[in-house]
PDB file of C-alpha atoms in Angstrom:
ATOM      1  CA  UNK A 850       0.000   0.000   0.000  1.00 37.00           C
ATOM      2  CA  UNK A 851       2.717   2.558   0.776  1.00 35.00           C
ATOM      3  CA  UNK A 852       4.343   2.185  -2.771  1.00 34.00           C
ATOM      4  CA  UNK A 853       1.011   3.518  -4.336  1.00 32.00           C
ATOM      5  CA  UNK A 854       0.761   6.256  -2.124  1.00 32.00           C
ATOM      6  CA  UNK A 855       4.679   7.039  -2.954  1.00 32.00           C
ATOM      7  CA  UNK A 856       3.510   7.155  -7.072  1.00 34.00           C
ATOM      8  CA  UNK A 857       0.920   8.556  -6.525  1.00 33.00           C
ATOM      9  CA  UNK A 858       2.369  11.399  -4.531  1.00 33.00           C
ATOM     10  CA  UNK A 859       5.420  11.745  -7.096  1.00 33.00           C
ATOM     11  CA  UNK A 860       2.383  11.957 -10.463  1.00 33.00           C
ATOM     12  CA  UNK A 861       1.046  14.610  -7.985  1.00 34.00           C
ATOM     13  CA  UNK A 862       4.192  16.394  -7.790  1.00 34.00           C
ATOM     14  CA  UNK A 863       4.817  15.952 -11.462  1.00 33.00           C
ATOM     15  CA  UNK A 864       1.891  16.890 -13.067  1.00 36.00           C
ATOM     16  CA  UNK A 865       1.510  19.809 -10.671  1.00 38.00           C
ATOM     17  CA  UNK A 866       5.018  20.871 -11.644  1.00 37.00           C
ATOM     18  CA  UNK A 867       3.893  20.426 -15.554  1.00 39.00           C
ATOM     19  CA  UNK A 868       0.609  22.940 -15.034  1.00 47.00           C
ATOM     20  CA  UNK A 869       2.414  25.500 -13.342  1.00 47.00           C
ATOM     21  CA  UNK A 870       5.563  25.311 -16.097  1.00 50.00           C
ATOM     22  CA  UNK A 871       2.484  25.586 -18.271  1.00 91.00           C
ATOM     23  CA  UNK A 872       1.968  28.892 -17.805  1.00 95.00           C
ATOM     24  CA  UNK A 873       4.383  31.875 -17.518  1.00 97.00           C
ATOM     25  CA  UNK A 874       3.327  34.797 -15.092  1.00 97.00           C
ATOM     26  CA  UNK A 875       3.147  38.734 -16.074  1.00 98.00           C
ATOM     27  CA  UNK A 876       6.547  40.037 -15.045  1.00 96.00           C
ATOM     28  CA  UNK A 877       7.402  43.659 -14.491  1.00 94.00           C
ATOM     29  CA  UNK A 878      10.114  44.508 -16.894  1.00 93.00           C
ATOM     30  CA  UNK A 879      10.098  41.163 -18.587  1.00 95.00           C
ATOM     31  CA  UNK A 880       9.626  40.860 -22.024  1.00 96.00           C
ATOM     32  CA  UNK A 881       8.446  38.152 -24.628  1.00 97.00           C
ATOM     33  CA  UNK A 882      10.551  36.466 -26.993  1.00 96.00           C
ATOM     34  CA  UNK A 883      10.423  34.050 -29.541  1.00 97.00           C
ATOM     35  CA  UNK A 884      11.988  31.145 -27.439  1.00 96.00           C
ATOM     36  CA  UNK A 885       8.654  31.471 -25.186  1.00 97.00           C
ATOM     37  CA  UNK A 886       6.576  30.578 -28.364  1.00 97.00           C
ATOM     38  CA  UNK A 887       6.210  26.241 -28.012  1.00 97.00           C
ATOM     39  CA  UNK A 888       3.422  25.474 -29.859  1.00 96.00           C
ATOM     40  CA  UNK A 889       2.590  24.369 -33.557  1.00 95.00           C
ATOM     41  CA  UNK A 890       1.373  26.830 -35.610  1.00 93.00           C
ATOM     42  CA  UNK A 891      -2.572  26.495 -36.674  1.00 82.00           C
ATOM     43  CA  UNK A 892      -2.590  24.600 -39.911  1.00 84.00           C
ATOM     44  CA  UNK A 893      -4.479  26.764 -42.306  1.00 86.00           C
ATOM     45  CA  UNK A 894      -4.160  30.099 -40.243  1.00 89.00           C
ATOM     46  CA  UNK A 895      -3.430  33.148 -42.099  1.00 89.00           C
ATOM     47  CA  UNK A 896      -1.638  34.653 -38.823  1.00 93.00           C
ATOM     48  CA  UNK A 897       2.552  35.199 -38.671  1.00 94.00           C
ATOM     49  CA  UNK A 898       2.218  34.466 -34.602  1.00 96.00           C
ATOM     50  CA  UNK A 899      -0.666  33.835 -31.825  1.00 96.00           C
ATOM     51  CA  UNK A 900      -0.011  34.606 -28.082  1.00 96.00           C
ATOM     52  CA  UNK A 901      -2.461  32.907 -25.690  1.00 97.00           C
ATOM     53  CA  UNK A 902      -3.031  34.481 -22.463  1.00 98.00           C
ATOM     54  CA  UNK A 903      -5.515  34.801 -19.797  1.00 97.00           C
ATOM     55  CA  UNK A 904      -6.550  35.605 -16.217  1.00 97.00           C
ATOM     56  CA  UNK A 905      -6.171  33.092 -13.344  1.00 96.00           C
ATOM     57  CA  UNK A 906      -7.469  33.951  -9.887  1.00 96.00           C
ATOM     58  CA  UNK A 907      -7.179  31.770  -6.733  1.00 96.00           C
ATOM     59  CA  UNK A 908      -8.695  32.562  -3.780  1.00 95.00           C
ATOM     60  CA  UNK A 909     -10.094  31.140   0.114  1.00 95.00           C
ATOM     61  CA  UNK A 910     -13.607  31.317   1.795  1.00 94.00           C
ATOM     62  CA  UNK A 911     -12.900  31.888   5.628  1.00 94.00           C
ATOM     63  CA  UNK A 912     -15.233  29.950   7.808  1.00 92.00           C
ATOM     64  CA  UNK A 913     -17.796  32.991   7.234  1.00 92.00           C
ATOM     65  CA  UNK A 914     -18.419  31.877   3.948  1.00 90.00           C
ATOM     66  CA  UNK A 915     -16.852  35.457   2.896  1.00 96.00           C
ATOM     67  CA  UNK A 916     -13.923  35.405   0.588  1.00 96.00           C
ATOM     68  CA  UNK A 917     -10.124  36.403   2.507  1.00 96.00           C
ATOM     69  CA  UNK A 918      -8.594  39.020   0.230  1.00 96.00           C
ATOM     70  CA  UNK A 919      -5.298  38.634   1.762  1.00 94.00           C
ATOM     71  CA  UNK A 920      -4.912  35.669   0.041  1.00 95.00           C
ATOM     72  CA  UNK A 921      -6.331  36.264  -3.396  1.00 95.00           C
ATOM     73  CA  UNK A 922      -3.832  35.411  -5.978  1.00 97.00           C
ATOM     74  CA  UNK A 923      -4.617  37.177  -9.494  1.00 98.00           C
ATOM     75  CA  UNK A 924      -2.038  36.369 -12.061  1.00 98.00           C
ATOM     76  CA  UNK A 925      -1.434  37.265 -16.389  1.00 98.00           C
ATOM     77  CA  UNK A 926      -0.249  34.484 -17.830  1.00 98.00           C
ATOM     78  CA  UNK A 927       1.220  33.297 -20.879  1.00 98.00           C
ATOM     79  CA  UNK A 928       0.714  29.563 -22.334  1.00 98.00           C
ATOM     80  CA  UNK A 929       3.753  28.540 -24.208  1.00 98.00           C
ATOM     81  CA  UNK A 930       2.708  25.586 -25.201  1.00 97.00           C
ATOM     82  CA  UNK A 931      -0.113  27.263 -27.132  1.00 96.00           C
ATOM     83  CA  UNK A 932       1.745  30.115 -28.433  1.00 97.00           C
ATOM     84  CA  UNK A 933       3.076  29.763 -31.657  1.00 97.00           C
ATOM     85  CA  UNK A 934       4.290  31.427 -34.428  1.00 96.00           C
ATOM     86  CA  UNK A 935       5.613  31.152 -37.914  1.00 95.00           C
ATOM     87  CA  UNK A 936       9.598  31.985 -38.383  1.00 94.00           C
ATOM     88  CA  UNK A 937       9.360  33.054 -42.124  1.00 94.00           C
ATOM     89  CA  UNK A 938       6.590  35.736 -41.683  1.00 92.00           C
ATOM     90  CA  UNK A 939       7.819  37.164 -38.065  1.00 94.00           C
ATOM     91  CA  UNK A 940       9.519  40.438 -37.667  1.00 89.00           C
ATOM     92  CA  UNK A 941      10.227  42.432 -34.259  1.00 87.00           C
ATOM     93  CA  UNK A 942       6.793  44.063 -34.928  1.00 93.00           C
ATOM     94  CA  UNK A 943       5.247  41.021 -34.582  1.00 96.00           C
ATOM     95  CA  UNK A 944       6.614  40.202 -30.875  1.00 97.00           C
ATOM     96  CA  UNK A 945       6.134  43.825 -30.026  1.00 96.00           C
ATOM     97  CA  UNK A 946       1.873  42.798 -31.046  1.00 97.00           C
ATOM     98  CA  UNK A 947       2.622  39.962 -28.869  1.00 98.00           C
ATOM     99  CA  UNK A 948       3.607  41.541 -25.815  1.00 98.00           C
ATOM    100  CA  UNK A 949       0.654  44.056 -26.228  1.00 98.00           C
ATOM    101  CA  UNK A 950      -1.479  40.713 -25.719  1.00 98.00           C
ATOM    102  CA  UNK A 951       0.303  39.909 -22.644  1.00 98.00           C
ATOM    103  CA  UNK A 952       0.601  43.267 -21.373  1.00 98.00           C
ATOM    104  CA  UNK A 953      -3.684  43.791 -22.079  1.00 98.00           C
ATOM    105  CA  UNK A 954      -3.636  40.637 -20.064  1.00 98.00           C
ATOM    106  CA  UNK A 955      -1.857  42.012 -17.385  1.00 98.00           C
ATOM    107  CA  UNK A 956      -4.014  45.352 -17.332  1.00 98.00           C
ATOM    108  CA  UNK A 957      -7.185  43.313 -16.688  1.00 98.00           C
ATOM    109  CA  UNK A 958      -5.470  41.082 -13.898  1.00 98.00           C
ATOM    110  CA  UNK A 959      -4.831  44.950 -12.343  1.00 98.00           C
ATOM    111  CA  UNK A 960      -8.539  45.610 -12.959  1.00 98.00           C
ATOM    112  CA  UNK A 961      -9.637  42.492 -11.555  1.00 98.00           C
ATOM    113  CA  UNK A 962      -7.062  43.323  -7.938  1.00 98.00           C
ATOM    114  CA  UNK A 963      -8.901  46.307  -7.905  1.00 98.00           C
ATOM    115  CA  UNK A 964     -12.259  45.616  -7.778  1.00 98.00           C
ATOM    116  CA  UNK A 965     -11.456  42.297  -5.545  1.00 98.00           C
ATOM    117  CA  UNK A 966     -10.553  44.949  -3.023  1.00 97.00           C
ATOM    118  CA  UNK A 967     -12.913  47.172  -3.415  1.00 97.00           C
ATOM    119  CA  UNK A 968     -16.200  44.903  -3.300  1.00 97.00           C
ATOM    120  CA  UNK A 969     -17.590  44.260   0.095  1.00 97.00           C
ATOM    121  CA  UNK A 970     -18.270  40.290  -0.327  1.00 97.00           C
ATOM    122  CA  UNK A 971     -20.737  38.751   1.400  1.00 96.00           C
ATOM    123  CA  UNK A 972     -21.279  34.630   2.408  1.00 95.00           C
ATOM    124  CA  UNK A 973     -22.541  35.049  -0.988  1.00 95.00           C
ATOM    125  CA  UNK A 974     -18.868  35.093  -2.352  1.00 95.00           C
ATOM    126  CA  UNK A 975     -18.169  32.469  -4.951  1.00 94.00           C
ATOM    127  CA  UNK A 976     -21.047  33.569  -6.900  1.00 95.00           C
ATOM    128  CA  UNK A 977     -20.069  37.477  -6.618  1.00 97.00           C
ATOM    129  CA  UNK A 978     -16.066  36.750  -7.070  1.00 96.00           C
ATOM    130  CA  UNK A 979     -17.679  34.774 -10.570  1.00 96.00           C
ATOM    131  CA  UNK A 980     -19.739  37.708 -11.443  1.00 97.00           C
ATOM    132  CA  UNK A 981     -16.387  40.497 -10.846  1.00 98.00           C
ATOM    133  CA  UNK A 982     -14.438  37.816 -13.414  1.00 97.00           C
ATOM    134  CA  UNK A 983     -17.203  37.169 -16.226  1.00 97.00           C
ATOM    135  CA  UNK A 984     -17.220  40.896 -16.115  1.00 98.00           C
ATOM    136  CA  UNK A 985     -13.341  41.504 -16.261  1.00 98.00           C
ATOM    137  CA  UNK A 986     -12.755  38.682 -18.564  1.00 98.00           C
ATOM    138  CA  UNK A 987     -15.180  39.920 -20.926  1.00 98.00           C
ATOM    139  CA  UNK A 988     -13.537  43.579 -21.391  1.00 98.00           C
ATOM    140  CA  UNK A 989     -10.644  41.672 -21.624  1.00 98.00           C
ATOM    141  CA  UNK A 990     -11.676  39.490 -24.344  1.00 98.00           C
ATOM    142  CA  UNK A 991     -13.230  43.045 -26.320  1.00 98.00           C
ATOM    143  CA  UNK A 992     -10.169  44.645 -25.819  1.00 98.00           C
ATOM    144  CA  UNK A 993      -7.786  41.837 -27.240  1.00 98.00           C
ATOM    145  CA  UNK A 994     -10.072  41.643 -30.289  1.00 98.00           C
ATOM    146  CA  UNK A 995      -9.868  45.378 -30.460  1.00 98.00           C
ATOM    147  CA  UNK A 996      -6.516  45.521 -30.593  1.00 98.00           C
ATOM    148  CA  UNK A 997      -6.644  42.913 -33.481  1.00 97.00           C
ATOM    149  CA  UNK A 998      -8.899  44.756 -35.745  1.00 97.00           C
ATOM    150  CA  UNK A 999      -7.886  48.348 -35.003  1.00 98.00           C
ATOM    151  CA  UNK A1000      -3.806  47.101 -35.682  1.00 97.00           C
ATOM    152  CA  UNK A1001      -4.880  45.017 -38.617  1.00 95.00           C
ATOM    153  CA  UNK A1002      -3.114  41.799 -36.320  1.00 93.00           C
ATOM    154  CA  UNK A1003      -0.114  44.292 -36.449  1.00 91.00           C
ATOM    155  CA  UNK A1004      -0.042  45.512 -40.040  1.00 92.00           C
ATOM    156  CA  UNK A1005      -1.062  48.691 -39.185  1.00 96.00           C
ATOM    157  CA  UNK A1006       2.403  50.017 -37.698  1.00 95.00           C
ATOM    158  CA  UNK A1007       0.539  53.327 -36.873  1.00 97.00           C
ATOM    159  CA  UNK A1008      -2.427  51.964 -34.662  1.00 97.00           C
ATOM    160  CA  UNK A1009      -0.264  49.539 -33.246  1.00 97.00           C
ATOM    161  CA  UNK A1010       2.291  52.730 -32.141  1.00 97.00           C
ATOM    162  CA  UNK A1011      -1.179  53.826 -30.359  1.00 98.00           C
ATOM    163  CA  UNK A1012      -2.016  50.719 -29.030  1.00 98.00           C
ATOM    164  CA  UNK A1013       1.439  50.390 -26.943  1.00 98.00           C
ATOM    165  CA  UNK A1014       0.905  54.298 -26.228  1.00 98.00           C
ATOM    166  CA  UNK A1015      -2.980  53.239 -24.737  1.00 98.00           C
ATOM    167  CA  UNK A1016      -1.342  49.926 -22.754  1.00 98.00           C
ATOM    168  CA  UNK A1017       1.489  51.327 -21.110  1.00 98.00           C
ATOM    169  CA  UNK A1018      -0.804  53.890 -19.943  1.00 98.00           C
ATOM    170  CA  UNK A1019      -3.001  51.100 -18.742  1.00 98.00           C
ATOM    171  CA  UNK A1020       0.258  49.829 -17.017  1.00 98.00           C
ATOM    172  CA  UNK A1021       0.723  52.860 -14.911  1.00 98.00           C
ATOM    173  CA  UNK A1022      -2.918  53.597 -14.152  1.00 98.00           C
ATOM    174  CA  UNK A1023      -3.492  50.525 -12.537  1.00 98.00           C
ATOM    175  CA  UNK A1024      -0.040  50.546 -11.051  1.00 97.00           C
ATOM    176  CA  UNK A1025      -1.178  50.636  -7.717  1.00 97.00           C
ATOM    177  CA  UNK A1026      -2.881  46.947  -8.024  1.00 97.00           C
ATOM    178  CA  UNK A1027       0.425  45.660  -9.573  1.00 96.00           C
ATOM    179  CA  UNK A1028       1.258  41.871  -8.506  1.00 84.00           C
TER     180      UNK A1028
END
């Protein structure tokens, strides 16, 4: 009996350490570059490069049933493994659009610190912590495809000079609920 609970403990201590290698945190000062890209490229996709990122929150219910902000962990992260990009159409313009991904990212995990510690929860928690992300994610998701159109996917050198301009500004507004 002990072996199993030895393998099974050592799966649980490698597959945890796969997921979190999985994903690469928001970094102050750290930029992207190509050797973070591990994925295929998309057969069939008309796109140089593709940068997924997202939102991940963890968080505890005290015994009150309310929700302990002092340890709510909000994170931007980058998937490698389902990042991609093609080397023949790339150009440093391209990772700069990249970044702007992560960095929009990053600007909604700020938004999302923000109004975690700002809302007065109630034992009613889970389901308002769920209605503070559906409502983050989503104007993070509108932004990203924003970005997209208004930069042409980074074609547009122009909007995309804007779109760095309107990001870093982001950046330093939300400063304050840096992680």
């Amino acid at each position: 009996m002990k072996p199993l609970v030895l393998i099974g403990f050592c799966l649980f201590v490698l597959f945890g350490f796969q997921r979190k290698s999985a994903r690469m945190s928001w970094r102050d000062g750290h930029t992207l570059s190509w050797s973070d890209f591990q994925g295929l490229p998309s057969k069939g996709s008309a796109f140089s490069a593709s940068s997924n990122t997202g939102i991940s929150h963890r968080f505890t219910i005290k015994s009150t049933g309310i929700i302990d902000k002092s340890k709510s962990i909000i994170k931007a992260n980058f998937y490698p493994k389902l990042s991609w990009y093609k080397p023949e159409l790339i150009d440093e313009f391209t990772l700069k659009h990249e970044q702007t991904h992560f960095d929009i990212s990053e600007v909604h995990a700020r938004m999302f610190r923000k109004a975690v510690a700002e809302f007065h929860f109630t034992r009613n928690s889970k389901a308002e912590i769920q209605r503070i992300y559906k409502k983050i994610e989503s104007s993070r998701r509108k932004m990203q495809s924003q970005f997209d159109a208004e930069t042409e996917h980074s074609v547009n050198r122009e909007a995309e000079k804007l779109w760095e301009v309107k990001v870093q500004a982001l950046l330093h507004k939300y400063q304050p609920w840096a992680g």
